[in-house]
Amino acid sequence: MRRNHWGYTFMLSLLGLSILLAGCTVSGKGTGSSQEITVWSFTDEANYAIDKFEKKYPGVKVNFVNIPGNFYITKLKSALQTASKAPDVFMLENGNIRELIDVPYLENLSAAPYDANKLIPEQYPFVQANEKDSEGNVKALGYQATPGGIYYRRDLAKQYLGTDDPEEVSKQIDSWDKIFDIGERVAKESGGKVHALANWNAISVSYEGIPWVKDNKLVINDAYLKVLDMVREARQRHVLAEFDDGSAGYAASMQKGEVMFYPGASWALQYTFKANAPDTSGKWGLAHGPASFSSGGTYIAMYSKSKNKDLAWKFIHFYNFDHEFLTELAHDQDYFTSNRVVDDQLAPTLTSAYLGNQKHFEFFSEEAKNVPSYQRTPFDTVINNDIYKNVLQLYLNNKMKTKEEAIQRIKRDVKLRYPELEVD
Amino acid sequence: MFAKSIRKDHYGYFFIAPFFIIFLLFGLYPILYSLYISFTNWDGIRTPEFVGLGNYIAVFHDPIFYKTFLNTLFIWGVSVIPQLTVSLVLAFILNEKFVKGRNIFRAVYFFPHIVTAASLGLLVSLIFDWQSGGLNHFLVESGFIHDPINWKNNAWFMRLIVSSILFFQYFGYSMIIYLAGLQGIDPSLTEAAQIDGATKKHIFLHITVPMLKPIILFQVITSIIGGMQIFDQPFTLTNGTGAPDRASMTSIMYLYNVAFQSTRFGYGAAIAFCLFIIIILFSVLSFVLTNRKKA
């Protein structure tokens, strides 16, 4: 009898514990079958590719896990390191690619049987520059190309510039001085209702990607210092509408027509303009701005300990180099891919109704060829986003009076953040 | 009729075992693991590199750590002093039998505590937005100002806003705790004082406050622990930046930025343990101060 009591109590405790622990187990399908792979991403855009991939290869199953937000990278790192439920294929954002490119958990795609070096000439040089690790091996492939341009409201351009033709507009805004002149005039003529640019970041975004570190030493490029003066001048001359990126006012300004020019990358058409201002189809145009730039971008990598490398590579190859699929993706999703061959084929014919039937692929193909290729470092994202942009705002708001103060502050913060770097 | 001695069976241990097993797995183990991590440089993916006390030394030389710590102290101090005093007075008033509809007031004052901290931060952020904020719209439309004010550019204003959100959110909660304490005070004490001719003020100062001392101590210590952990409100208010120039960034926001945005887990863990020690010191200090005997 006494024995039974012990048994019951033990069973009950075990049951209680297992119920509690069950709540903590990670749900997800395993990748035991050789015809199954798991793909992780921080957006849901891969759903389209997965759907097409599964249709092309019947019998193959792709388990897609979308982890939006900041925790994606933390979770990914933990999964790769512990090999626990790690994905076979995973996406990396432009901001993280250089930090992770040298990590051994990324399969070397330059090696056989992948031989990615023979494939990447199809891609734009600035995309290729991010795909290679410090030894020159391809570790990730950027299926997306993100050249930028100046999105403008055609109605405002007609009213204030006398034309809405992309080429004519491009000529009128090929330098910051010209944009500032237009901005000052427009703010005056509209009684402060219309501005040329939404905020300071509209200027600084054109210089993103310039490396901050060379040979383990902090190097402050002159362009970054020039931007400090430019944003101050832009504010003084009422060029900026002062809507913070992502704020409600920023989104509304697109719909209302309060800002003339929005510098943005290729993906902004889909994810920024169509999303924020769906009722303004046909009212937009794309013009070349003062500088060619790229912003953002997604890269796809393979887990080096994956048990399904053949299938993983099939998927990666499909997403980057399957011309038929990439053409469909471009048509259906207005998605500008990194594949030059496909883009060049589409450029003469593909138009966007949202952009007033402008040949946007022609525009982006041209811009993508002009985007500078930088040797970016693992430090760039943090220095640019956390340190430089903070200093830029302090300088803009006159919390820092001189450029020397700004430089000293950048140096101090870099020293604190990266003690291993040499700072003068 | 009754057993002469207490039966000392071991069944009880099985019933309490699940808690301890879970605590060991999900409480103690992560704490000890964090302590180990704090002695390493670890980015979450490469092998942790042992650096001894390196991270702790870096924390002591980190001006941003001190800045965020002082921000936290200021935000906490400015919110907690009015919070604990106003709620005590409110509790005292709402404990009086003559106040009509006191149950409604109790509920109304408690309502802000039900709203999630993140929503409050976001709401206030929208109100004080430079170009599209409700307050600037109101001020411009009513002709008080010509151009919208960039509220979020003012460091002290932002700190005060965070303090105000905290006060708004927690005064009702403190009031309920005080009310519970007040109901535990023997009514014969106040009645005796009234017979002796004591005024409400005398009763409040010489009976209510001394009798509530353990409750006050509880409130002070929990508010110190909570105050050092302020995160949601300034995070949502400033979109995680602590703008301007980390003026409204609290220690925990800094810890979050370091550990989860920059993925410097070693340094983040070191900050966490420094804060842990500081919280203990403050708690002990407040315990000693509130318990010291009058000379």
Coordinates of N, CA, C and O in Angstrom, one line a residue, chain B residues 106-259:
Chain B
R106 N -11.6 54.0 -6.4 CA -10.5 53.0 -6.3 C -10.3 52.4 -7.6 O -9.2 52.2 -8.1
A107 N -11.4 52.0 -8.2 CA -11.3 51.3 -9.5 C -10.7 52.2 -10.6 O -9.8 51.8 -11.3
V108 N -11.2 53.5 -10.6 CA -10.8 54.4 -11.6 C -9.3 54.7 -11.5 O -8.5 54.7 -12.5
Y109 N -8.8 54.9 -10.3 CA -7.4 55.1 -10.1 C -6.5 53.9 -10.4 O -5.4 54.0 -10.8
F110 N -7.1 52.7 -10.3 CA -6.4 51.5 -10.6 C -6.3 51.2 -12.1 O -5.4 50.5 -12.6
F111 N -7.3 51.8 -12.9 CA -7.3 51.5 -14.3 C -6.0 51.7 -15.1 O -5.7 50.8 -15.9
P112 N -5.3 52.8 -14.9 CA -4.0 52.9 -15.7 C -3.1 51.8 -15.5 O -2.3 51.5 -16.4
H113 N -3.2 51.1 -14.4 CA -2.3 49.9 -14.2 C -2.6 48.8 -15.1 O -1.7 47.9 -15.3
I114 N -3.8 48.7 -15.5 CA -4.2 47.6 -16.4 C -3.7 47.8 -17.8 O -3.4 46.8 -18.5
V115 N -3.5 49.0 -18.2 CA -3.0 49.3 -19.6 C -1.6 48.8 -19.7 O -0.8 49.0 -18.7
T116 N -1.2 48.1 -20.7 CA 0.2 47.6 -20.9 C 1.1 48.8 -21.0 O 0.8 49.8 -21.7
A117 N 2.3 48.7 -20.5 CA 3.3 49.7 -20.5 C 3.7 50.1 -21.9 O 3.8 51.3 -22.2
A118 N 3.8 49.2 -22.8 CA 4.2 49.5 -24.2 C 3.2 50.3 -24.9 O 3.5 51.3 -25.6
S119 N 1.9 50.1 -24.6 CA 0.8 50.9 -25.2 C 0.9 52.3 -24.7 O 0.7 53.2 -25.5
L120 N 1.1 52.5 -23.4 CA 1.2 53.8 -22.9 C 2.4 54.6 -23.5 O 2.2 55.7 -23.9
G121 N 3.5 53.9 -23.7 CA 4.7 54.6 -24.3 C 4.4 55.0 -25.7 O 4.7 56.1 -26.1
L122 N 3.7 54.1 -26.4 CA 3.4 54.4 -27.8 C 2.4 55.5 -27.9 O 2.5 56.4 -28.8
L123 N 1.4 55.5 -27.0 CA 0.4 56.5 -27.0 C 1.0 57.9 -26.8 O 0.7 58.9 -27.6
V124 N 1.8 58.0 -25.8 CA 2.5 59.3 -25.5 C 3.4 59.7 -26.6 O 3.5 60.9 -27.0
S125 N 4.1 58.7 -27.2 CA 4.9 59.0 -28.4 C 4.1 59.7 -29.5 O 4.6 60.7 -30.1
L126 N 3.0 59.2 -29.7 CA 2.1 59.7 -30.8 C 1.6 61.2 -30.4 O 1.6 62.0 -31.3
I127 N 1.3 61.3 -29.2 CA 0.8 62.7 -28.7 C 1.9 63.7 -28.9 O 1.7 64.8 -29.4
F128 N 3.2 63.3 -28.6 CA 4.3 64.3 -28.6 C 5.1 64.3 -29.9 O 6.2 64.9 -30.0
D129 N 4.6 63.6 -31.0 CA 5.3 63.6 -32.2 C 5.4 65.0 -32.8 O 4.5 65.9 -32.6
W130 N 6.6 65.3 -33.4 CA 6.9 66.6 -33.8 C 5.9 67.2 -34.9 O 5.3 68.2 -34.7
Q131 N 5.7 66.4 -36.0 CA 4.9 66.9 -37.1 C 3.5 66.4 -37.0 O 2.6 67.2 -37.4
S132 N 3.3 65.2 -36.6 CA 1.9 64.7 -36.6 C 1.3 64.5 -35.2 O 0.3 63.8 -35.1
G133 N 2.0 65.0 -34.2 CA 1.5 64.7 -32.8 C 0.2 65.5 -32.5 O 0.1 66.7 -32.9
G134 N -0.6 65.0 -31.6 CA -1.9 65.6 -31.3 C -1.6 66.9 -30.5 O -2.3 67.9 -30.8
L135 N -0.6 67.0 -29.6 CA -0.4 68.2 -28.8 C 0.0 69.3 -29.7 O -0.6 70.4 -29.6
N136 N 0.9 69.1 -30.6 CA 1.4 70.2 -31.5 C 0.2 70.7 -32.4 O 0.1 71.9 -32.6
H137 N -0.6 69.7 -32.8 CA -1.7 70.1 -33.7 C -2.6 71.1 -32.9 O -3.1 72.1 -33.4
F138 N -2.9 70.7 -31.6 CA -3.8 71.5 -30.8 C -3.2 72.8 -30.6 O -3.9 73.9 -30.7
L139 N -1.9 72.9 -30.2 CA -1.3 74.2 -29.9 C -1.2 75.1 -31.1 O -1.4 76.3 -31.0
V140 N -0.9 74.5 -32.3 CA -0.9 75.3 -33.5 C -2.3 75.8 -33.9 O -2.5 77.0 -34.2
E141 N -3.2 74.9 -33.9 CA -4.6 75.2 -34.3 C -5.2 76.3 -33.3 O -5.9 77.2 -33.8
S142 N -4.8 76.2 -32.0 CA -5.4 77.2 -31.1 C -4.6 78.5 -31.1 O -4.9 79.4 -30.3
G143 N -3.5 78.5 -31.9 CA -2.8 79.8 -32.0 C -1.8 80.0 -30.9 O -1.2 81.1 -30.8
F144 N -1.5 79.1 -30.0 CA -0.5 79.3 -28.9 C 0.9 79.3 -29.5 O 1.7 80.1 -29.0
I145 N 1.1 78.5 -30.5 CA 2.5 78.5 -31.2 C 2.3 78.6 -32.7 O 1.2 78.3 -33.2
H146 N 3.4 79.1 -33.3 CA 3.3 79.2 -34.8 C 3.8 77.9 -35.5 O 3.2 77.4 -36.3
D147 N 5.0 77.5 -35.0 CA 5.6 76.3 -35.5 C 5.6 75.2 -34.5 O 5.7 75.4 -33.3
P148 N 5.4 73.9 -35.0 CA 5.3 72.8 -34.0 C 6.6 72.7 -33.2 O 7.7 73.0 -33.7
I149 N 6.5 72.3 -32.0 CA 7.7 72.1 -31.1 C 8.2 70.7 -31.2 O 7.5 69.7 -31.2
N150 N 9.6 70.6 -31.3 CA 10.2 69.3 -31.4 C 10.4 68.8 -29.9 O 11.5 68.8 -29.4
W151 N 9.3 68.3 -29.3 CA 9.4 67.9 -27.9 C 10.5 66.9 -27.6 O 11.2 66.9 -26.6
K152 N 10.6 65.9 -28.6 CA 11.5 64.8 -28.3 C 12.9 65.1 -28.5 O 13.8 64.3 -28.3
N153 N 13.2 66.4 -28.8 CA 14.6 66.8 -28.9 C 15.1 67.3 -27.5 O 16.3 67.7 -27.4
N154 N 14.2 67.4 -26.5 CA 14.6 68.0 -25.2 C 14.9 66.9 -24.2 O 14.0 66.1 -23.8
A155 N 16.2 66.8 -23.8 CA 16.6 65.6 -23.0 C 15.8 65.6 -21.7 O 15.2 64.5 -21.3
W156 N 15.7 66.7 -21.0 CA 15.0 66.7 -19.6 C 13.5 66.5 -19.8 O 12.9 65.8 -19.0
F157 N 12.9 67.0 -20.8 CA 11.5 66.8 -21.1 C 11.2 65.3 -21.3 O 10.3 64.8 -20.7
M158 N 12.1 64.7 -22.1 CA 11.9 63.3 -22.3 C 12.0 62.4 -21.1 O 11.2 61.5 -20.8
R159 N 12.9 62.8 -20.2 CA 13.1 62.0 -18.9 C 11.8 62.3 -18.1 O 11.3 61.3 -17.5
L160 N 11.3 63.5 -18.1 CA 10.1 63.8 -17.2 C 8.9 63.1 -17.8 O 8.1 62.6 -17.0
I161 N 8.9 63.0 -19.1 CA 7.7 62.3 -19.7 C 7.7 60.8 -19.3 O 6.7 60.3 -18.9
V162 N 8.9 60.2 -19.3 CA 8.9 58.8 -18.9 C 8.5 58.7 -17.4 O 7.7 57.8 -17.1
S163 N 9.0 59.6 -16.6 CA 8.6 59.6 -15.2 C 7.1 59.7 -15.0 O 6.5 59.1 -14.2
S164 N 6.5 60.6 -15.8 CA 5.1 60.9 -15.7 C 4.3 59.6 -16.1 O 3.3 59.3 -15.5
I165 N 4.8 58.9 -17.2 CA 4.1 57.7 -17.6 C 4.1 56.7 -16.4 O 3.1 56.1 -16.1
L166 N 5.3 56.6 -15.8 CA 5.4 55.6 -14.7 C 4.5 56.0 -13.5 O 3.9 55.1 -12.9
F167 N 4.5 57.3 -13.2 CA 3.6 57.7 -12.1 C 2.2 57.4 -12.4 O 1.5 56.8 -11.6
F168 N 1.8 57.8 -13.6 CA 0.4 57.5 -14.1 C 0.0 56.0 -14.0 O -1.0 55.7 -13.6
Q169 N 1.0 55.2 -14.3 CA 0.7 53.8 -14.4 C 0.7 53.1 -13.0 O -0.1 52.2 -12.8
Y170 N 1.5 53.6 -12.1 CA 1.7 52.9 -10.8 C 1.0 53.5 -9.6 O 1.0 52.8 -8.6
F171 N 0.5 54.7 -9.6 CA 0.0 55.3 -8.4 C -1.2 54.5 -7.9 O -1.4 54.4 -6.7
G172 N -2.0 54.0 -8.8 CA -3.2 53.3 -8.5 C -2.9 52.0 -7.8 O -3.5 51.6 -6.8
Y173 N -1.8 51.4 -8.3 CA -1.3 50.1 -7.8 C -0.9 50.3 -6.4 O -1.2 49.5 -5.4
S174 N 0.0 51.3 -6.2 CA 0.5 51.6 -4.8 C -0.7 51.9 -3.9 O -0.7 51.5 -2.7
M175 N -1.7 52.6 -4.4 CA -2.8 53.0 -3.6 C -3.6 51.7 -3.0 O -3.9 51.7 -1.9
I176 N -3.7 50.8 -3.9 CA -4.4 49.5 -3.5 C -3.6 48.8 -2.4 O -4.2 48.3 -1.5
I177 N -2.3 48.8 -2.6 CA -1.5 48.1 -1.6 C -1.6 48.9 -0.2 O -1.8 48.2 0.8
Y178 N -1.6 50.2 -0.3 CA -1.8 51.0 1.0 C -3.1 50.7 1.6 O -3.3 50.6 2.8
L179 N -4.1 50.6 0.7 CA -5.5 50.4 1.2 C -5.6 49.1 2.0 O -6.2 49.0 3.0
A180 N -4.9 48.1 1.4 CA -4.9 46.8 2.1 C -4.2 46.9 3.4 O -4.7 46.4 4.4
G181 N -3.1 47.7 3.5 CA -2.4 47.9 4.7 C -3.3 48.7 5.7 O -3.3 48.4 6.9
L182 N -4.0 49.7 5.2 CA -4.9 50.5 6.1 C -6.0 49.7 6.8 O -6.3 49.9 7.9
Q183 N -6.5 48.7 6.0 CA -7.6 47.9 6.5 C -7.1 47.0 7.6 O -7.9 46.4 8.4
G184 N -5.7 46.8 7.7 CA -5.2 46.0 8.7 C -4.9 46.7 10.0 O -4.5 46.1 11.0
I185 N -5.1 48.0 10.0 CA -4.8 48.8 11.2 C -6.0 48.7 12.1 O -7.2 48.9 11.7
D186 N -5.8 48.4 13.4 CA -6.9 48.2 14.3 C -7.6 49.5 14.5 O -7.1 50.6 14.9
P187 N -9.0 49.5 14.2 CA -9.7 50.8 14.3 C -9.8 51.4 15.7 O -9.9 52.6 15.9
S188 N -9.5 50.5 16.7 CA -9.6 51.0 18.1 C -8.5 52.1 18.3 O -8.7 53.0 19.1
L189 N -7.4 52.0 17.5 CA -6.3 53.0 17.7 C -6.8 54.4 17.3 O -6.6 55.3 18.0
T190 N -7.4 54.4 16.1 CA -7.9 55.7 15.6 C -9.0 56.2 16.4 O -9.1 57.4 16.7
E191 N -9.9 55.3 16.9 CA -11.0 55.7 17.7 C -10.5 56.3 19.0 O -11.0 57.4 19.5
A192 N -9.5 55.7 19.6 CA -8.9 56.2 20.9 C -8.3 57.6 20.7 O -8.5 58.5 21.5
A193 N -7.7 57.7 19.5 CA -7.0 59.0 19.2 C -8.1 60.1 19.0 O -8.0 61.2 19.5
Q194 N -9.2 59.7 18.3 CA -10.3 60.7 18.1 C -10.9 61.1 19.5 O -11.2 62.3 19.7
I195 N -11.1 60.2 20.4 CA -11.6 60.5 21.7 C -10.7 61.5 22.4 O -11.1 62.4 23.1
D196 N -9.4 61.2 22.2 CA -8.4 62.1 22.8 C -8.3 63.5 22.1 O -7.5 64.3 22.5
G197 N -9.1 63.6 21.1 CA -9.1 65.0 20.4 C -8.1 65.1 19.3 O -7.9 66.2 18.9
A198 N -7.6 64.0 18.7 CA -6.6 64.1 17.6 C -7.4 64.5 16.3 O -8.5 64.1 16.1
T199 N -6.7 65.4 15.5 CA -7.3 65.7 14.2 C -6.9 64.7 13.2 O -6.1 63.8 13.5
K200 N -7.5 64.8 12.0 CA -7.2 63.8 10.9 C -5.7 63.8 10.6 O -5.1 62.8 10.3
K201 N -5.2 65.0 10.6 CA -3.7 65.2 10.3 C -2.9 64.4 11.3 O -2.0 63.7 10.9
H202 N -3.3 64.6 12.6 CA -2.5 63.9 13.7 C -2.6 62.4 13.5 O -1.6 61.7 13.7
I203 N -3.8 62.0 13.2 CA -4.1 60.5 13.1 C -3.2 60.0 11.9 O -2.5 59.0 12.0
F204 N -3.2 60.8 10.8 CA -2.5 60.3 9.6 C -1.0 60.2 9.9 O -0.3 59.2 9.6
L205 N -0.5 61.3 10.6 CA 1.0 61.3 10.8 C 1.5 60.4 11.9 O 2.5 59.8 11.8
H206 N 0.7 60.3 13.0 CA 1.1 59.6 14.2 C 0.6 58.2 14.3 O 1.1 57.4 15.1
I207 N -0.4 57.9 13.6 CA -1.0 56.5 13.7 C -0.8 55.8 12.3 O -0.2 54.7 12.2
T208 N -1.4 56.4 11.3 CA -1.4 55.7 10.0 C 0.0 55.4 9.5 O 0.3 54.3 9.2
V209 N 0.8 56.5 9.4 CA 2.1 56.3 8.8 C 3.0 55.3 9.6 O 3.5 54.4 9.0
P210 N 3.1 55.5 10.9 CA 3.9 54.5 11.6 C 3.4 53.1 11.5 O 4.2 52.1 11.3
M211 N 2.0 52.9 11.5 CA 1.5 51.5 11.4 C 1.7 51.0 10.0 O 1.7 49.7 9.8
L212 N 1.8 51.8 9.0 CA 2.0 51.4 7.6 C 3.5 51.1 7.3 O 3.8 50.8 6.1
K213 N 4.3 51.3 8.3 CA 5.8 51.2 8.0 C 6.2 50.0 7.2 O 6.9 50.1 6.2
P214 N 5.7 48.8 7.6 CA 6.2 47.6 6.8 C 5.7 47.7 5.4 O 6.4 47.3 4.5
I215 N 4.5 48.3 5.2 CA 3.9 48.4 3.8 C 4.7 49.4 3.0 O 5.1 49.1 1.9
I216 N 5.1 50.5 3.7 CA 5.9 51.5 3.0 C 7.2 50.9 2.6 O 7.7 51.1 1.5
L217 N 7.8 50.2 3.5 CA 9.1 49.5 3.2 C 9.0 48.6 2.0 O 9.8 48.6 1.1
F218 N 7.9 47.8 2.0 CA 7.6 46.9 0.9 C 7.5 47.6 -0.4 O 8.1 47.3 -1.4
Q219 N 6.8 48.8 -0.3 CA 6.6 49.6 -1.6 C 7.9 50.2 -2.0 O 8.2 50.2 -3.2
V220 N 8.7 50.6 -1.1 CA 10.0 51.3 -1.5 C 10.9 50.2 -2.1 O 11.5 50.5 -3.2
I221 N 11.0 49.1 -1.5 CA 11.9 48.0 -2.0 C 11.4 47.5 -3.4 O 12.2 47.5 -4.4
T222 N 10.1 47.3 -3.5 CA 9.7 46.8 -4.8 C 9.8 47.9 -5.9 O 10.1 47.6 -7.0
S223 N 9.6 49.1 -5.4 CA 9.7 50.2 -6.5 C 11.2 50.4 -6.9 O 11.5 50.7 -8.0
I224 N 12.1 50.1 -6.0 CA 13.6 50.2 -6.3 C 13.9 49.1 -7.4 O 14.4 49.3 -8.4
I225 N 13.4 47.9 -7.0 CA 13.7 46.8 -8.0 C 13.0 47.0 -9.3 O 13.6 46.9 -10.4
G226 N 11.7 47.5 -9.3 CA 11.0 47.8 -10.5 C 11.6 49.0 -11.2 O 11.7 49.0 -12.4
G227 N 12.0 50.0 -10.4 CA 12.5 51.2 -11.0 C 13.8 51.0 -11.7 O 14.1 51.6 -12.8
M228 N 14.6 50.1 -11.2 CA 15.9 49.8 -11.9 C 15.7 49.0 -13.2 O 16.6 48.9 -14.0
Q229 N 14.5 48.5 -13.3 CA 14.2 47.7 -14.5 C 13.3 48.4 -15.5 O 12.7 47.7 -16.4
I230 N 13.2 49.7 -15.4 CA 12.3 50.4 -16.4 C 12.8 50.1 -17.8 O 14.0 50.3 -18.1
F231 N 11.8 49.7 -18.6 CA 12.2 49.4 -20.0 C 11.1 49.7 -21.0 O 11.4 50.6 -21.9
D232 N 10.0 49.1 -20.9 CA 8.9 49.2 -21.9 C 8.6 50.7 -22.3 O 8.5 51.0 -23.5
Q233 N 8.3 51.5 -21.3 CA 7.8 52.8 -21.5 C 8.8 53.7 -22.4 O 8.5 54.2 -23.4
P234 N 10.1 53.8 -21.9 CA 11.0 54.6 -22.7 C 11.3 53.9 -24.0 O 11.6 54.6 -25.0
F235 N 11.3 52.6 -24.1 CA 11.6 51.9 -25.3 C 10.6 52.2 -26.4 O 11.0 52.6 -27.5
T236 N 9.3 52.1 -26.0 CA 8.3 52.4 -27.1 C 8.2 53.9 -27.3 O 7.9 54.3 -28.5
L237 N 8.4 54.7 -26.3 CA 8.4 56.1 -26.5 C 9.4 56.6 -27.5 O 9.1 57.5 -28.3
T238 N 10.6 56.0 -27.5 CA 11.6 56.5 -28.4 C 12.0 55.5 -29.5 O 13.1 55.6 -30.1
N239 N 11.2 54.5 -29.7 CA 11.4 53.5 -30.7 C 12.8 52.8 -30.4 O 13.5 52.5 -31.4
G240 N 13.1 52.7 -29.2 CA 14.3 51.9 -28.8 C 15.6 52.7 -28.8 O 16.6 52.2 -28.5
T241 N 15.5 54.0 -29.2 CA 16.8 54.7 -29.3 C 17.2 55.5 -28.0 O 18.3 55.8 -27.9
G242 N 16.2 55.7 -27.2 CA 16.5 56.5 -26.0 C 16.8 57.9 -26.3 O 17.5 58.7 -25.6
A243 N 16.3 58.4 -27.5 CA 16.6 59.8 -28.0 C 16.1 60.8 -27.0 O 15.2 60.6 -26.3
P244 N 16.7 62.0 -27.0 CA 17.9 62.4 -27.8 C 19.2 62.0 -27.1 O 19.3 62.2 -25.9
D245 N 20.1 61.5 -27.8 CA 21.4 61.2 -27.3 C 21.4 60.3 -26.1 O 22.0 60.7 -25.1
R246 N 20.6 59.3 -26.1 CA 20.4 58.4 -25.0 C 20.0 59.1 -23.7 O 20.2 58.6 -22.6
A247 N 19.3 60.2 -23.8 CA 18.9 60.9 -22.6 C 17.8 60.2 -21.9 O 17.6 60.3 -20.6
S248 N 16.9 59.4 -22.6 CA 15.9 58.7 -21.9 C 16.1 57.2 -22.0 O 15.2 56.4 -21.8
M249 N 17.4 56.8 -22.2 CA 17.7 55.4 -22.2 C 18.0 54.9 -20.8 O 18.8 55.5 -20.1
T250 N 17.3 53.9 -20.4 CA 17.6 53.4 -19.1 C 18.6 52.3 -19.1 O 19.0 51.8 -20.2
S251 N 19.0 51.9 -17.9 CA 20.1 50.8 -17.9 C 19.7 49.6 -18.6 O 20.4 48.9 -19.3
I252 N 18.4 49.2 -18.4 CA 17.9 47.9 -19.0 C 17.8 48.1 -20.5 O 18.1 47.1 -21.2
M253 N 17.5 49.3 -21.0 CA 17.4 49.5 -22.4 C 18.8 49.3 -23.0 O 19.0 48.8 -24.0
Y254 N 19.8 49.9 -22.2 CA 21.2 49.8 -22.7 C 21.6 48.3 -22.7 O 22.2 47.8 -23.7
L255 N 21.3 47.6 -21.7 CA 21.6 46.2 -21.6 C 20.9 45.4 -22.8 O 21.6 44.6 -23.4
Y256 N 19.7 45.8 -23.1 CA 19.0 45.1 -24.2 C 19.7 45.5 -25.5 O 19.9 44.6 -26.3
N257 N 20.1 46.7 -25.7 CA 20.8 47.1 -26.9 C 22.1 46.4 -27.1 O 22.4 45.9 -28.2
V258 N 22.8 46.3 -26.0 CA 24.1 45.7 -26.0 C 24.0 44.2 -26.3 O 24.6 43.6 -27.2
A259 N 23.1 43.5 -25.5 CA 23.0 42.1 -25.6 C 22.3 41.6 -26.9 O 22.7 40.7 -27.6

